[in-house]
Tab-separated table of C-alpha atoms and ligand atoms in Angstrom:
chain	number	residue	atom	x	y	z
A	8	UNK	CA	-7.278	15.145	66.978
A	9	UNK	CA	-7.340	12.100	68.910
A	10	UNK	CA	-6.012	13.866	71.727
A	11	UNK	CA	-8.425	15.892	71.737
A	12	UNK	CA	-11.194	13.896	71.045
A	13	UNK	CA	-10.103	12.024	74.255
A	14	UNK	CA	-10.482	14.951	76.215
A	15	UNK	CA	-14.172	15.342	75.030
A	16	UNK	CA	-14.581	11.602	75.747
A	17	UNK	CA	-14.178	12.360	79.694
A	18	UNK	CA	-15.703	15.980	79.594
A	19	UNK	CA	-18.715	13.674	78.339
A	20	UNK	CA	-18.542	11.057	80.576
A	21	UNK	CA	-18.520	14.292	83.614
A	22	UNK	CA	-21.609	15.480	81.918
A	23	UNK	CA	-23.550	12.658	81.212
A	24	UNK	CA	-22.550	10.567	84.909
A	25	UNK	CA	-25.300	8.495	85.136
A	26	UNK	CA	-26.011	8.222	81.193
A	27	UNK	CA	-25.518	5.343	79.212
A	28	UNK	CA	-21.614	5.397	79.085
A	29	UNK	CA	-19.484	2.041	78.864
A	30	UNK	CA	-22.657	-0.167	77.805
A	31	UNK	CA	-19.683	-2.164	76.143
A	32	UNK	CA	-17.498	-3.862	78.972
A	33	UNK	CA	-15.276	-6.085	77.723
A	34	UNK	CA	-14.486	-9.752	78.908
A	35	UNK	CA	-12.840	-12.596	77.507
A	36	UNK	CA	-16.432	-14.648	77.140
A	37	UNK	CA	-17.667	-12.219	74.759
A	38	UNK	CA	-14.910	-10.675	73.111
A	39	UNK	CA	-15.425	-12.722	69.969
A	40	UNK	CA	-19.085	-10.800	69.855
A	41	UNK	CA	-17.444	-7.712	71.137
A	42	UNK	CA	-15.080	-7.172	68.289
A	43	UNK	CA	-17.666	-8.348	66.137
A	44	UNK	CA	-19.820	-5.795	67.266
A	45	UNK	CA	-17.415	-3.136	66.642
A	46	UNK	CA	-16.829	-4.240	62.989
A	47	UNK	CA	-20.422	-3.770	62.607
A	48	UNK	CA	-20.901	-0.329	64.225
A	49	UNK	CA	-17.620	0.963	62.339
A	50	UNK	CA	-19.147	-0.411	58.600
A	51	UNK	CA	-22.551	0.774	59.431
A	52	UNK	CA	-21.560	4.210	60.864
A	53	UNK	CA	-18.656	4.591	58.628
A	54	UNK	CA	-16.291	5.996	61.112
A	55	UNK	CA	-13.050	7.194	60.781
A	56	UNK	CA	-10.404	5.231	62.903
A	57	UNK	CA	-9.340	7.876	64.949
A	58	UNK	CA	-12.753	8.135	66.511
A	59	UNK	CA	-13.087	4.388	67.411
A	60	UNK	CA	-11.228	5.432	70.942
A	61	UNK	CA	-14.113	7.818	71.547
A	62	UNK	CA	-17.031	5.431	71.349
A	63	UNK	CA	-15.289	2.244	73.009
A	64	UNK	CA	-16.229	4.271	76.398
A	65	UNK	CA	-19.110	6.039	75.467
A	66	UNK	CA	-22.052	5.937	73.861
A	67	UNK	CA	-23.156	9.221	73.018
A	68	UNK	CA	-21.095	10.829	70.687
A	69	UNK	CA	-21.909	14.664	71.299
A	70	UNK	CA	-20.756	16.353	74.892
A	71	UNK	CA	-24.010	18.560	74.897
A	72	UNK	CA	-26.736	18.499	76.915
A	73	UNK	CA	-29.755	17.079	75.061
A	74	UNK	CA	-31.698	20.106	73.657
A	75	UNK	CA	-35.537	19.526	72.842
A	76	UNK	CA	-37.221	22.743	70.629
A	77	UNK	CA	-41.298	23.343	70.061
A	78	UNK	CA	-41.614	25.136	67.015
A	79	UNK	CA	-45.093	25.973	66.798
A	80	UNK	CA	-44.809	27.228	63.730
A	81	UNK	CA	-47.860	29.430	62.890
A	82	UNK	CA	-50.665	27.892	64.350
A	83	UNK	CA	-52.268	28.785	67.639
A	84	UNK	CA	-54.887	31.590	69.337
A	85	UNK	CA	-54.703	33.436	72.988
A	86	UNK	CA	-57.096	30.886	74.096
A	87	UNK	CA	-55.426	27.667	72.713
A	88	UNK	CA	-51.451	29.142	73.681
A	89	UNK	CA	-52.580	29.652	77.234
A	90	UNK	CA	-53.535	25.901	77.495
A	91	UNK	CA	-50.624	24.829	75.765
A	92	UNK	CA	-48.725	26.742	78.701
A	93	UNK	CA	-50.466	25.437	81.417
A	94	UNK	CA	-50.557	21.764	80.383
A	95	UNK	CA	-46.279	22.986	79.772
A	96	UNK	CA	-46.176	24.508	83.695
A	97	UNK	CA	-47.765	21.558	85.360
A	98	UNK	CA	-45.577	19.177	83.096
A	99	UNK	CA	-42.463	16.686	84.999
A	100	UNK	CA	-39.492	17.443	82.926
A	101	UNK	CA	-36.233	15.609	83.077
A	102	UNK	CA	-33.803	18.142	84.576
A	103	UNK	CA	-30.649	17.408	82.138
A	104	UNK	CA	-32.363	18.660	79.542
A	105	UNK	CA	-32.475	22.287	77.767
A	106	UNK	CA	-36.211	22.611	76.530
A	107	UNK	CA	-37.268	26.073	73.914
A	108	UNK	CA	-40.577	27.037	72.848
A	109	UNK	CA	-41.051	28.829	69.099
A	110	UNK	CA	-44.432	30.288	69.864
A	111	UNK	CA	-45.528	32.549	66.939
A	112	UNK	CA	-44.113	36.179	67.108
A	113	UNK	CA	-47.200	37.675	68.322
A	114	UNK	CA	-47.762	35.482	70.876
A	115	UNK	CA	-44.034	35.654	72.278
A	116	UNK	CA	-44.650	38.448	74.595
A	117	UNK	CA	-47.893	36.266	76.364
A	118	UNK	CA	-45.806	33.355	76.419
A	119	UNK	CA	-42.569	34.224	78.390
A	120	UNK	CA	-44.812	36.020	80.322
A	121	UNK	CA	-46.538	33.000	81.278
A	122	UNK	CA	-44.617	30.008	80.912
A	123	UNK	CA	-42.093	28.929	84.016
A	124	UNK	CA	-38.617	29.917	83.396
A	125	UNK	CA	-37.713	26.472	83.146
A	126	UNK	CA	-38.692	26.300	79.565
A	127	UNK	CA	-36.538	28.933	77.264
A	128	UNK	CA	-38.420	31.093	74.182
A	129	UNK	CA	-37.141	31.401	70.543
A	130	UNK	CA	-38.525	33.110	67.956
A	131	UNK	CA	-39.155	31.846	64.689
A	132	UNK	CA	-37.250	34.256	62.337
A	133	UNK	CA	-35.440	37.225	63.277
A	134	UNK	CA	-34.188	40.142	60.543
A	135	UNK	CA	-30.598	40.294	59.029
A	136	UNK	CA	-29.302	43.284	61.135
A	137	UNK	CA	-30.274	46.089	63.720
A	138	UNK	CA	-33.912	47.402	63.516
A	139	UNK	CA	-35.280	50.406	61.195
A	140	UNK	CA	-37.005	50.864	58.283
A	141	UNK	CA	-37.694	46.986	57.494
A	142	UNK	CA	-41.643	46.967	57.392
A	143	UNK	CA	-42.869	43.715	58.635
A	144	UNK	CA	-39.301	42.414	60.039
A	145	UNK	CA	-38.637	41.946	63.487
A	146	UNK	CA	-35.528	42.369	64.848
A	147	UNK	CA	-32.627	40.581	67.275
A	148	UNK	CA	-33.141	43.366	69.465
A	149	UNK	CA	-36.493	43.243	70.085
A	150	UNK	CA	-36.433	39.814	70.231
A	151	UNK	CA	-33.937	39.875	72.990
A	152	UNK	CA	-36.252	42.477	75.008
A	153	UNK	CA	-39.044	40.083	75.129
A	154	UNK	CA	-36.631	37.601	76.651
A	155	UNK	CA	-36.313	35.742	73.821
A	156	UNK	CA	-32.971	33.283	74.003
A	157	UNK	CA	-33.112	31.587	70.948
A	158	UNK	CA	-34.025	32.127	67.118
A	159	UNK	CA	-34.999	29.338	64.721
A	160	UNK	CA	-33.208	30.091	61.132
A	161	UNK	CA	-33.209	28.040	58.325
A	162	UNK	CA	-36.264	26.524	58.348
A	163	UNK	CA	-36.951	24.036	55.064
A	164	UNK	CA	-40.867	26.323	55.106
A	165	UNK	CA	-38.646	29.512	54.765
A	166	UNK	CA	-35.940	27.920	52.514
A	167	UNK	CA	-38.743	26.564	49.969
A	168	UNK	CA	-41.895	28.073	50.752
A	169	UNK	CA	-40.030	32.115	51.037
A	170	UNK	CA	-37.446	31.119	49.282
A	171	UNK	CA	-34.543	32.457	51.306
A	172	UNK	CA	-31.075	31.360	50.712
A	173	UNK	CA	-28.168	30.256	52.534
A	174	UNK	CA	-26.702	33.660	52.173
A	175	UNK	CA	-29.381	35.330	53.722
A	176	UNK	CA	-29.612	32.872	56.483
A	177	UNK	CA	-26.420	33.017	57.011
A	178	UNK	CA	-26.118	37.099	57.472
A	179	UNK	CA	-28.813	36.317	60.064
A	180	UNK	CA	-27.621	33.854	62.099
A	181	UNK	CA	-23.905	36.199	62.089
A	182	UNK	CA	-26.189	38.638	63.547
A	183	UNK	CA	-28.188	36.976	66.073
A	184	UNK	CA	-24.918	35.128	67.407
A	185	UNK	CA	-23.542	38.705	67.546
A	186	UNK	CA	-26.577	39.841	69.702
A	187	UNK	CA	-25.846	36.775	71.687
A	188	UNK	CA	-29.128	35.405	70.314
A	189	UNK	CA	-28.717	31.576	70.215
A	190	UNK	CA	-29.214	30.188	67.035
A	191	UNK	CA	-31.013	26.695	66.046
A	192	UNK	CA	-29.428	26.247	62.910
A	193	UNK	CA	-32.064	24.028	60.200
A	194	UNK	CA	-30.579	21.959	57.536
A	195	UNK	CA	-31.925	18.928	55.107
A	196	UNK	CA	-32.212	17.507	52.294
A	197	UNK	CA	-35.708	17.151	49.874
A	198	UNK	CA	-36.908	14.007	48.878
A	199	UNK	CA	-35.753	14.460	45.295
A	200	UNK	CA	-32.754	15.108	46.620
A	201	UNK	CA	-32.542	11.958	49.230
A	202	UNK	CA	-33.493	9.980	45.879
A	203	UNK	CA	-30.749	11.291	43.696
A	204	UNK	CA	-28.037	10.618	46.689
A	205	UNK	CA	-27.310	13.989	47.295
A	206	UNK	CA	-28.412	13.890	51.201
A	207	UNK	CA	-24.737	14.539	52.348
A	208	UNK	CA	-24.032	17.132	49.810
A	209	UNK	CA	-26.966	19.156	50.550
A	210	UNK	CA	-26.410	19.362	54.427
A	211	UNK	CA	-23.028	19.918	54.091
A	212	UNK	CA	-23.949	22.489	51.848
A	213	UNK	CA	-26.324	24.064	54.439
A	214	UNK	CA	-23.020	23.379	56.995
A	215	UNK	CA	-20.780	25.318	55.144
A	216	UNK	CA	-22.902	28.033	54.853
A	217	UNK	CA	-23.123	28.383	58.144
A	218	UNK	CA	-19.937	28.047	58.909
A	219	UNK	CA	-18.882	30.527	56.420
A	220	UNK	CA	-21.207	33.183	57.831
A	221	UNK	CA	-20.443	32.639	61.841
A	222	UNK	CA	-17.339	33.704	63.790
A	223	UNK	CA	-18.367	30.620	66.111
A	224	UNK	CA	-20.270	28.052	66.838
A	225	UNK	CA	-20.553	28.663	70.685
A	226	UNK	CA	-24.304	29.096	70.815
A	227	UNK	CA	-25.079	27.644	67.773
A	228	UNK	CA	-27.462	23.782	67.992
A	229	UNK	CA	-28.136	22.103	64.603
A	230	UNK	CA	-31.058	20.556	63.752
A	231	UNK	CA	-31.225	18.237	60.972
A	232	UNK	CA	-34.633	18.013	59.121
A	233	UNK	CA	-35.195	16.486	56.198
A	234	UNK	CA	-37.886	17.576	54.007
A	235	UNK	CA	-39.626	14.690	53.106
A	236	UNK	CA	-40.165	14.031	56.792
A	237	UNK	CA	-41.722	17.226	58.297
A	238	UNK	CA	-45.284	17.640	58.902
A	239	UNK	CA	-45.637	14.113	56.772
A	240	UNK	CA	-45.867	11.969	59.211
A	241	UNK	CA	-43.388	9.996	57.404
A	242	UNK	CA	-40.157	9.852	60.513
A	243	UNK	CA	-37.062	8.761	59.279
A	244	UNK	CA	-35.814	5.347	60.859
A	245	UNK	CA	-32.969	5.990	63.822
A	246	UNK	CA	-30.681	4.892	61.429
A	247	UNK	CA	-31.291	7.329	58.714
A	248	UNK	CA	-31.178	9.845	61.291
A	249	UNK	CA	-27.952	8.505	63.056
A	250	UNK	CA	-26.286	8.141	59.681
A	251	UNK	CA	-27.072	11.559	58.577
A	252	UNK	CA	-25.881	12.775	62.226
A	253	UNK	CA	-22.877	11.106	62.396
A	254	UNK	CA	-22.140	12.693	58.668
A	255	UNK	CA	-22.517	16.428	60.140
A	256	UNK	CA	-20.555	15.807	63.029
A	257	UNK	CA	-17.319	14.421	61.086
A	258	UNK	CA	-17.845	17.186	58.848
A	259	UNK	CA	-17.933	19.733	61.784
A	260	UNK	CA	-14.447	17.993	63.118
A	261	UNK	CA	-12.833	18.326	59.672
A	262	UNK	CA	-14.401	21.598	58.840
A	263	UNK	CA	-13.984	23.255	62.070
A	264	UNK	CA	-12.558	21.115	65.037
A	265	UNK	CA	-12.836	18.160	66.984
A	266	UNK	CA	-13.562	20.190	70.104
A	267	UNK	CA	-17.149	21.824	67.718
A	268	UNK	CA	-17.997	18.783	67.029
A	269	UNK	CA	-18.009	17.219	70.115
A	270	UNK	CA	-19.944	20.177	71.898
A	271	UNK	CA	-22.276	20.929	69.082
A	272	UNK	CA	-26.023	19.535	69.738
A	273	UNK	CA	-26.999	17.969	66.719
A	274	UNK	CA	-30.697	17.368	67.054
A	275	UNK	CA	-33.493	15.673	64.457
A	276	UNK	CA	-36.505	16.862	63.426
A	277	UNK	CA	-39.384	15.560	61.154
A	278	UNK	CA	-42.406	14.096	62.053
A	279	UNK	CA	-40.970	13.160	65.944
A	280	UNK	CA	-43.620	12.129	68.172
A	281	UNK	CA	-44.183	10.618	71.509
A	282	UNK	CA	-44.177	7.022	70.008
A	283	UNK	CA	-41.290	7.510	68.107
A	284	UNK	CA	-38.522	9.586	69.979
A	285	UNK	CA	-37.337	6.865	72.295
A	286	UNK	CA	-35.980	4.901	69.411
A	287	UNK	CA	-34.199	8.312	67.931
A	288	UNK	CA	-32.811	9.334	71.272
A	289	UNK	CA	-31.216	6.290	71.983
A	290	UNK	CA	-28.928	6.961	68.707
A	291	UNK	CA	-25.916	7.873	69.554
A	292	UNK	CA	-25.030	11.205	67.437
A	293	UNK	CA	-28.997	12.193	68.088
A	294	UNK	CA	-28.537	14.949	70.993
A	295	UNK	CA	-32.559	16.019	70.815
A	296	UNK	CA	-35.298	17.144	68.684
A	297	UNK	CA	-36.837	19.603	66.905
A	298	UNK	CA	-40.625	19.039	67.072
A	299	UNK	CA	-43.263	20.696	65.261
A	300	UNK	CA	-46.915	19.332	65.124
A	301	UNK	CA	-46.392	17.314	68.381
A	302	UNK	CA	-45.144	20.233	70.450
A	303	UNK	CA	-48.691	21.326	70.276
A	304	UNK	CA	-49.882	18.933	72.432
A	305	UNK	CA	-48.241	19.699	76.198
A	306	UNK	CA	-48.137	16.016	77.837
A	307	UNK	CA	-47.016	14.750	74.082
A	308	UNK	CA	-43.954	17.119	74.689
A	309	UNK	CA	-43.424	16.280	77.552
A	310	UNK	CA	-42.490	12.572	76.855
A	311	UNK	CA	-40.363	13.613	73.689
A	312	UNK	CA	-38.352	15.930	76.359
A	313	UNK	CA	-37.844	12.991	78.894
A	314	UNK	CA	-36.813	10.593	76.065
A	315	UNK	CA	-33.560	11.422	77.330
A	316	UNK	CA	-34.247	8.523	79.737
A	317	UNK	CA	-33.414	6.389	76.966
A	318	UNK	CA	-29.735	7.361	77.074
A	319	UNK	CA	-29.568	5.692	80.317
A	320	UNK	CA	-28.535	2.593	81.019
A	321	UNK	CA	-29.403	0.290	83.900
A	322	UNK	CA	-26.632	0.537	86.695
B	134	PGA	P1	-42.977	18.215	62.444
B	134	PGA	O1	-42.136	19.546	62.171
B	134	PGA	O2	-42.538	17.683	63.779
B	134	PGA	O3	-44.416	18.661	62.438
B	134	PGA	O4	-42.668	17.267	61.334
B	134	PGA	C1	-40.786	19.623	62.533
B	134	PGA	C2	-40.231	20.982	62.202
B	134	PGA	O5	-40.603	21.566	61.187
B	134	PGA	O6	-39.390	21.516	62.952
């Protein structure tokens, strides 16, 4: 594992020249803080030794580009989606970053129509197999003819509100991936859960899942999202975002391999705004965001997309 984990170290460092890598050099003055450092990062984080190698050179712990998704959810008219575009078009974007829009269904077709290719389009929800007699389902394929390049599955609002289950979700996402439909994968815990301690059992739950239902995880970005903190208002703090992160990626590298867990974008969502995704993006295991009432606004977007900048470090 290490060996490998070394190799995604300098694939990282190729991808993200220029990011914040090797914020920690090392002298004699402050070794004494250095190591000190280090004992606090590995208790906080909880990391297993064999990873320690990995983040002495670099500071972001995924190999992905960062990935930042609108999901619009269902909210929006002709009128107010065509703004929303144009504020999106005439919008500076970082360019190492992969940016989706989840406009509703109906409003897909105006969308990629209108919006520069720049910006990819998912679809909310997508059906468990190939089209037919589903009335009121939409399917992969149709999806895929409107250009669509992505599919948001998992959702806590369809997992509590429609009450599907991680079966179901998981015959979908096998399907999109199938279709070659990329697939931003939702997990999280309630607050009730949260309280009782059951964060990590719940999204690995949600993991496993997943990873039970998916011959890979090539096109595949999680996005943690924990209950309490969507459309609340309430964010949780970088830390309780990092710790949650750093969680799902260990379990990807035990569950699956180091190589998956290294190249998988884990991304937050809940409540992210342009006020607070500086402080998230600068955690290390946070690879972007999944943003849901502040996508709505096109310049507020804009900023959470070029929080990226925060990775960097001055030369
Ligand atoms: P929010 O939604 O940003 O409005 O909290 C996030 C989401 O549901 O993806």
């Amino acid at each position: 594992m290490s060996t490998s984990l070394t190799g995604a170290g300098s694939q990282l460092s190729g991808h993200f020249s220029g990011l914040r890598k090797s914020f920690l050099k090392l002298d004699n003055s402050n070794f004494n803080s250095t190591q000190s450092f280090f004992q606090n990062v590995d208790s906080h984080l909880r990391l297993s030794s064999s990873r320690k190698g990995c983040r002495a050179v670099v500071t972001m712990a995924g190999s992905g580009k960062f990935f930042v998704g609108g999901n619009w959810k269902c909210n929006g008219t002709k009128d107010s989606i065509s703004k929303l575009v144009s504020d999106l078009n005439s919008a500076t974007l970082e360019s190492d970053v992969d940016v989706v829009v989840a406009p509703p269904f109906v409003y897909l077709d105006q969308v990629k129509n209108s919006l520069t290719d720049r910006i990819e389009i998912a679809a909310q929800n997508c059906w468990t197999g190939k089209g037919g007699a589903f009335t009121g389902e939409i399917s992969v394929e149709q999806l895929k003819d409107l250009g669509c390049k992505w599919v948001v599955l998992g959702h806590s609002e369809r997992r509590h509100i429609i009450g599907e289950t991680d079966k179901f979700i998981g015959t979908k996402a096998a399907y999109a991936l199938s279709q070659n439909l990329g697939v931003i994968a939702c997990i999280g815990e309630l607050l009730e859960e949260r309280e009782a301690g059951k964060t990590f059992d719940v999204c690995f739950q949600h993991m496993k899942a997943f990873a039970d239902a998916v011959p890979s995880w090539d096109n595949i970005v999680i996005a943690y999202e924990p209950v309490w903190a969507i459309g609340t208002g309430k964010v949780a703090t970088p830390e309780q975002a990092q710790e949650v992160h750093v969680a799902v990626r260990d379990w990807l590298s035990k569950n699956v391999s180091a190589e998956v867990a290294s190249k998988t974008r884990i991304i937050y969502g809940g409540s992210v705004n342009g006020g607070n995704c500086a402080e998230l993006a600068k955690q290390e295991d946070i690879d972007g965001f999944l943003v849901g009432g502040a996508s709505l606004k096109g310049p507020e977007f804009a900023t959470i997309i070029n929080s990226v900048t925060s990775k960097k470090v001055a030369a």
